[in-house]
């Protein structure tokens, strides 16, 4: 702990000041400019760097040695080291050292983080040895590569207690480690080549592999140091990854450390809800001696721990299955898991043998799933499942729709399943262990239906447990538009969906009537972000609000979290219409009533939004207050090509942390996201005061500020386009689309 420029005063602090780990750096004080809105990033970084370098130099002169010293350099395009950053301060890099509070613990974890968005870093670490009493001894970690915007936690002096060894260091993040059946297993993460150094009492008696491939390693008997090199993943994987649960850039190291030991393994693959599960542990005595002791099944679920014990005695070379009973409550959650490990302690208590830990999934007797899977693009790289699923017709006239029900037997025994729906009951089907069955249900839409959403359910039972599979059939005909309510994002509140054959718009009334999805159905792309489009704000905030930070003033973010009332005015036909309304009494100066009517016509690639803003009194029309429509779009997201904005004045490319004004009289902004997706907003020029594109890190806001309110009712119109047309094609139709 370091105090500067002086130690705090008071009785409570006196006991701390005598601690040898507490230092005082006198007369050190530097001003760092951090005034919001005035200090730019470069000025702040330069000031912090200069102060930090001076501070570190002062510590060195006082004999205070840092626990972690880092020298880093940027990696150039060719892969060789770039400019030297030095051994002190780099604004895009941070390192920390975590040590245990418990006395006697002599290990640590060193965290390294790169905030640079573009370049990889080459890092050299010099670390204070956590096992050194004086702290004078240090560990030099070989150079390693840290990818852009990457973070890792590196182990230092981490014990391997069963073999009386330790991980001295690793230039990859340690995900898991385990010693079982004479093998040392480690899972590590690194996007580049890395090195692991271990101290082991003797050399491994068998092979060392990384992801199943022979590893490059060396063991020095003099210092008992084993070094293992992890090459780049692409160099050691000659075929598609067969890693199972291993994520990208993770590596499994296995060291066959000792041979001929007793081996333990758990044979089960799952546990069944509401059953007395029989867990089988295989014990193999690989020795030539009698093996006698207590076999314990260790059960771990969250913070709950339990043991079940059995006395065992095995002859030399004997293999035996030992069974433990493990009941699972009927209230257990499907998909949860329980960790199991078998431990054999010999009668003399001198030796302990362990099985690998297994994580067994908790499952019901049978599972079901509906196909096709229904989802919506939450982000360009993430889809969220819709439950109950939305199933669309097979034909243009919405006569029939089809859903498939897959059944899976998770039980150890054969089960018989009966299935019934609102329309028909099916013959029972028998399924053996792990057997699957697919059943198809065909739904016929009522002739001439005027309802867009048709709920449907299927009941499945095995005699002990009954499940209901729900599905919503959507009656979308070609040449029509529909609107319906459904909890798409599964937040417990209904969303409102509007769609035709070209686009789908999802509005969340309880979240400020924002839209988190404007989907081009031809490409599947969602052009809105999770910040949302169709955001309602106001240009003027209460000047009497004492909050100093402008970003924290009341009303700064508009009605983004307010519950709007929603009503479907027209749910099916040549157009779909939804009305959204909200009374905002806190809008400065006297409150407003907001009403939005959203219209989607059949066969069109755009929808219109008509505002009716009513102010309660003439005093509310102060000549300043006005409506502000804000829309967060995916322009700038790396999943798309470099975004381009086109206006009447020309075009410009997306540039992070930049804002560009657009001529309000032009009435049009187009964002060309890639060669298949275009987004546009059209407005009436006589209604608009300012238009702006605010480019963020990975997205952009289109901000439209209307002219100030006048007394009484204020009406505005916006048109949102989602398709593949060019700027010239959209502009040619804009007057017709906006409805002048």
Coordinates of N, CA and C in Angstrom, one line a residue, residues 368-476:
X368 N -38.2 -33.4 -25.4 CA -38.8 -33.1 -26.7 C -38.3 -31.8 -27.2
X369 N -38.4 -31.6 -28.5 CA -38.0 -30.4 -29.2 C -38.8 -30.2 -30.4
X370 N -39.2 -29.0 -30.7 CA -40.0 -28.7 -31.9 C -39.1 -28.2 -33.0
X371 N -39.4 -28.6 -34.2 CA -38.7 -28.1 -35.4 C -39.7 -27.7 -36.5
X372 N -39.3 -26.7 -37.3 CA -38.1 -25.9 -37.3 C -37.9 -25.1 -36.1
X373 N -36.6 -24.8 -35.7 CA -36.3 -23.9 -34.6 C -36.6 -22.5 -35.0
X374 N -37.3 -21.8 -34.1 CA -37.7 -20.4 -34.4 C -36.8 -19.5 -33.6
X375 N -36.2 -18.5 -34.3 CA -35.3 -17.5 -33.6 C -35.3 -16.2 -34.2
X376 N -34.7 -15.2 -33.6 CA -34.6 -13.9 -34.2 C -33.2 -13.4 -33.9
X377 N -32.6 -12.6 -34.8 CA -31.2 -12.1 -34.6 C -31.1 -11.0 -33.6
X378 N -30.7 -11.3 -32.4 CA -30.5 -10.3 -31.4 C -29.3 -9.4 -31.7
X379 N -28.3 -10.0 -32.3 CA -27.1 -9.3 -32.8 C -26.7 -10.0 -34.1
X380 N -25.8 -9.4 -34.9 CA -25.3 -10.1 -36.1 C -24.7 -11.5 -35.7
X381 N -24.1 -11.6 -34.5 CA -23.5 -12.9 -34.2 C -24.3 -13.7 -33.2
X382 N -25.5 -13.3 -32.8 CA -26.2 -14.0 -31.8 C -27.7 -14.1 -32.2
X383 N -28.2 -15.3 -32.1 CA -29.7 -15.5 -32.3 C -30.3 -15.9 -31.0
X384 N -31.5 -15.4 -30.7 CA -32.3 -15.8 -29.5 C -33.5 -16.7 -30.0
X385 N -33.6 -17.8 -29.3 CA -34.7 -18.7 -29.6 C -36.0 -18.1 -29.2
X386 N -37.0 -18.3 -30.0 CA -38.4 -17.9 -29.7 C -39.2 -19.1 -29.2
X387 N -39.7 -18.9 -28.0 CA -40.5 -20.0 -27.4 C -41.8 -19.5 -26.7
X388 N -42.9 -20.0 -27.1 CA -43.2 -21.0 -28.1 C -42.8 -20.5 -29.5
X389 N -42.4 -21.4 -30.4 CA -41.9 -21.0 -31.7 C -43.0 -20.5 -32.6
X390 N -42.6 -19.7 -33.5 CA -43.5 -19.1 -34.6 C -43.3 -20.0 -35.8
X391 N -44.3 -20.7 -36.3 CA -44.2 -21.5 -37.4 C -45.1 -20.9 -38.6
X392 N -44.5 -20.8 -39.7 CA -45.1 -20.1 -40.9 C -45.7 -21.1 -41.9
X393 N -46.6 -20.7 -42.7 CA -47.2 -21.6 -43.7 C -46.2 -22.1 -44.7
X394 N -46.6 -23.3 -45.3 CA -45.8 -23.9 -46.3 C -46.1 -23.3 -47.7
X395 N -47.3 -22.7 -47.8 CA -47.8 -22.2 -49.1 C -48.1 -20.7 -49.0
X396 N -48.2 -20.0 -50.1 CA -48.4 -18.6 -50.2 C -49.8 -18.2 -49.6
X397 N -50.8 -19.1 -49.7 CA -52.1 -18.7 -49.3 C -52.4 -19.1 -47.8
X398 N -51.4 -19.5 -47.1 CA -51.6 -19.9 -45.7 C -52.7 -20.9 -45.5
X399 N -52.6 -22.0 -46.2 CA -53.6 -23.1 -46.0 C -53.2 -24.0 -44.9
X400 N -51.8 -24.4 -44.9 CA -51.3 -25.4 -44.0 C -50.0 -24.9 -43.5
X401 N -49.7 -25.4 -42.3 CA -48.3 -25.3 -41.7 C -47.9 -26.6 -41.0
X402 N -46.7 -26.8 -40.9 CA -46.2 -28.1 -40.5 C -45.1 -27.9 -39.3
X403 N -45.3 -28.7 -38.3 CA -44.3 -28.7 -37.2 C -43.9 -30.1 -36.9
X404 N -42.6 -30.3 -36.6 CA -42.1 -31.6 -36.2 C -41.7 -31.7 -34.7
X405 N -42.1 -32.8 -34.1 CA -41.8 -33.0 -32.7 C -40.8 -34.1 -32.6
X406 N -39.6 -33.8 -32.0 CA -38.6 -34.8 -31.8 C -38.7 -35.3 -30.4
X407 N -38.7 -36.6 -30.1 CA -38.7 -37.2 -28.8 C -37.4 -38.0 -28.6
X408 N -36.9 -37.9 -27.4 CA -35.6 -38.6 -27.0 C -35.8 -39.3 -25.7
X409 N -35.4 -40.5 -25.6 CA -35.5 -41.3 -24.3 C -34.1 -41.1 -23.6
X410 N -34.1 -40.4 -22.5 CA -32.9 -40.3 -21.7 C -32.7 -41.4 -20.6
X411 N -33.8 -42.2 -20.4 CA -33.8 -43.1 -19.3 C -33.0 -44.4 -19.7
X412 N -32.6 -45.2 -18.7 CA -31.8 -46.4 -19.0 C -32.8 -47.5 -19.5
X413 N -34.1 -47.3 -19.3 CA -35.0 -48.4 -19.7 C -35.9 -47.9 -20.9
X414 N -36.5 -48.9 -21.5 CA -37.4 -48.6 -22.6 C -38.7 -47.9 -22.0
X415 N -39.1 -46.8 -22.7 CA -40.3 -46.1 -22.3 C -41.3 -46.1 -23.4
X416 N -42.6 -45.9 -23.1 CA -43.7 -45.8 -24.0 C -44.3 -44.4 -23.9
X417 N -44.3 -43.7 -25.0 CA -44.8 -42.3 -25.0 C -46.1 -42.2 -25.8
X418 N -47.1 -41.6 -25.2 CA -48.4 -41.3 -26.0 C -48.4 -39.8 -26.3
X419 N -48.9 -39.5 -27.5 CA -49.0 -38.1 -28.0 C -50.4 -37.7 -28.4
X420 N -50.8 -36.5 -28.1 CA -52.1 -36.0 -28.5 C -52.0 -34.5 -28.7
X421 N -52.8 -34.1 -29.7 CA -52.9 -32.7 -29.9 C -54.4 -32.3 -30.0
X422 N -54.7 -31.0 -30.3 CA -56.1 -30.6 -30.4 C -56.8 -31.3 -31.5
X423 N -56.1 -31.8 -32.5 CA -56.7 -32.3 -33.6 C -56.8 -33.9 -33.6
X424 N -55.7 -34.5 -33.1 CA -55.7 -36.0 -33.2 C -54.8 -36.6 -32.1
X425 N -55.1 -37.8 -31.8 CA -54.2 -38.6 -30.9 C -53.5 -39.6 -31.7
X426 N -52.2 -39.8 -31.4 CA -51.3 -40.7 -32.2 C -51.2 -42.0 -31.4
X427 N -50.8 -43.1 -32.1 CA -50.6 -44.3 -31.4 C -49.3 -44.2 -30.5
X428 N -49.3 -45.0 -29.4 CA -48.1 -44.9 -28.5 C -46.9 -45.4 -29.3
X429 N -45.7 -44.8 -28.9 CA -44.4 -45.2 -29.5 C -43.5 -45.6 -28.4
X430 N -42.8 -46.8 -28.6 CA -41.8 -47.3 -27.7 C -40.4 -46.8 -28.1
X431 N -39.6 -46.3 -27.1 CA -38.3 -45.8 -27.4 C -37.3 -46.5 -26.4
X432 N -36.2 -47.1 -26.9 CA -35.2 -47.7 -26.1 C -34.2 -46.5 -25.6
X433 N -33.2 -46.9 -24.8 CA -32.3 -46.0 -24.3 C -31.6 -45.2 -25.4
X434 N -31.6 -43.8 -25.3 CA -31.0 -42.9 -26.3 C -31.7 -42.9 -27.6
X435 N -32.8 -43.6 -27.8 CA -33.5 -43.7 -29.1 C -34.3 -42.4 -29.3
X436 N -34.4 -42.0 -30.6 CA -35.1 -40.8 -30.9 C -36.3 -41.1 -31.9
X437 N -37.3 -40.2 -31.9 CA -38.4 -40.4 -32.8 C -38.9 -39.0 -33.2
X438 N -39.2 -38.9 -34.5 CA -39.7 -37.6 -35.1 C -41.1 -37.8 -35.5
X439 N -42.0 -36.9 -35.0 CA -43.4 -36.9 -35.4 C -43.8 -35.6 -36.0
X440 N -44.5 -35.7 -37.1 CA -45.0 -34.5 -37.9 C -46.4 -34.2 -37.6
X441 N -46.7 -32.9 -37.3 CA -48.1 -32.5 -37.2 C -48.4 -31.4 -38.2
X442 N -49.5 -31.6 -38.9 CA -49.9 -30.6 -40.0 C -51.1 -29.9 -39.5
X443 N -51.0 -28.5 -39.5 CA -52.1 -27.7 -39.0 C -52.8 -27.0 -40.2
X444 N -54.1 -27.1 -40.3 CA -54.8 -26.4 -41.4 C -55.4 -25.1 -40.9
X445 N -55.1 -24.0 -41.5 CA -55.6 -22.7 -41.0 C -57.1 -22.6 -41.4
X446 N -58.0 -22.1 -40.5 CA -59.4 -22.0 -40.9 C -59.5 -21.1 -42.1
X447 N -60.4 -21.5 -43.0 CA -60.6 -20.7 -44.2 C -61.1 -19.3 -43.9
X448 N -60.5 -18.3 -44.6 CA -60.8 -16.9 -44.4 C -60.5 -16.3 -43.0
X449 N -59.6 -17.0 -42.3 CA -59.2 -16.5 -41.0 C -58.7 -15.0 -41.0
X450 N -59.1 -14.3 -40.0 CA -58.7 -12.9 -39.8 C -57.7 -12.8 -38.6
X451 N -57.3 -13.9 -38.1 CA -56.4 -13.9 -36.9 C -55.0 -14.3 -37.4
X452 N -54.0 -13.5 -37.0 CA -52.7 -13.7 -37.5 C -52.0 -14.9 -36.7
X453 N -52.3 -15.0 -35.4 CA -51.7 -16.0 -34.6 C -52.6 -17.1 -34.2
X454 N -52.2 -18.3 -34.3 CA -53.0 -19.5 -34.0 C -52.3 -20.4 -33.1
X455 N -52.6 -20.4 -31.8 CA -51.9 -21.2 -30.8 C -52.3 -22.7 -31.0
X456 N -51.3 -23.6 -30.7 CA -51.4 -25.0 -30.9 C -50.6 -25.7 -29.8
X457 N -51.1 -26.8 -29.3 CA -50.4 -27.5 -28.3 C -50.4 -29.0 -28.5
X458 N -49.3 -29.7 -28.1 CA -49.2 -31.1 -28.2 C -48.8 -31.7 -26.8
X459 N -49.6 -32.7 -26.4 CA -49.3 -33.3 -25.1 C -48.6 -34.6 -25.2
X460 N -47.5 -34.8 -24.4 CA -46.7 -36.0 -24.5 C -46.6 -36.6 -23.1
X461 N -46.8 -37.9 -22.9 CA -46.8 -38.5 -21.6 C -46.1 -39.9 -21.7
X462 N -45.4 -40.3 -20.6 CA -44.9 -41.6 -20.5 C -45.5 -42.4 -19.4
X463 N -46.6 -41.8 -18.8 CA -47.3 -42.5 -17.7 C -46.9 -41.9 -16.4
X464 N -45.7 -41.4 -16.3 CA -45.2 -40.8 -15.0 C -45.2 -39.3 -15.1
X465 N -44.9 -38.8 -16.3 CA -44.7 -37.4 -16.5 C -45.4 -36.9 -17.8
X466 N -46.0 -35.8 -17.7 CA -46.7 -35.2 -18.9 C -46.2 -33.9 -19.2
X467 N -45.9 -33.7 -20.5 CA -45.3 -32.4 -21.0 C -46.2 -31.9 -22.1
X468 N -46.3 -30.5 -22.2 CA -47.0 -29.9 -23.2 C -46.1 -29.0 -24.1
X469 N -46.1 -29.3 -25.4 CA -45.3 -28.5 -26.3 C -46.2 -27.5 -27.0
X470 N -46.0 -26.2 -26.8 CA -46.8 -25.2 -27.4 C -46.1 -24.6 -28.6
X471 N -46.9 -24.2 -29.6 CA -46.4 -23.6 -30.8 C -47.4 -22.6 -31.3
X472 N -47.0 -21.5 -32.0 CA -47.9 -20.5 -32.5 C -47.7 -20.6 -34.1
X473 N -48.8 -20.9 -34.7 CA -48.8 -20.9 -36.2 C -49.2 -19.5 -36.7
X474 N -48.4 -18.9 -37.6 CA -48.6 -17.5 -38.1 C -49.2 -17.6 -39.5
X475 N -50.4 -17.0 -39.6 CA -51.2 -17.0 -40.9 C -50.7 -15.8 -41.8
X476 N -49.5 -15.9 -42.3 CA -49.0 -14.8 -43.2 C -49.2 -15.3 -44.6

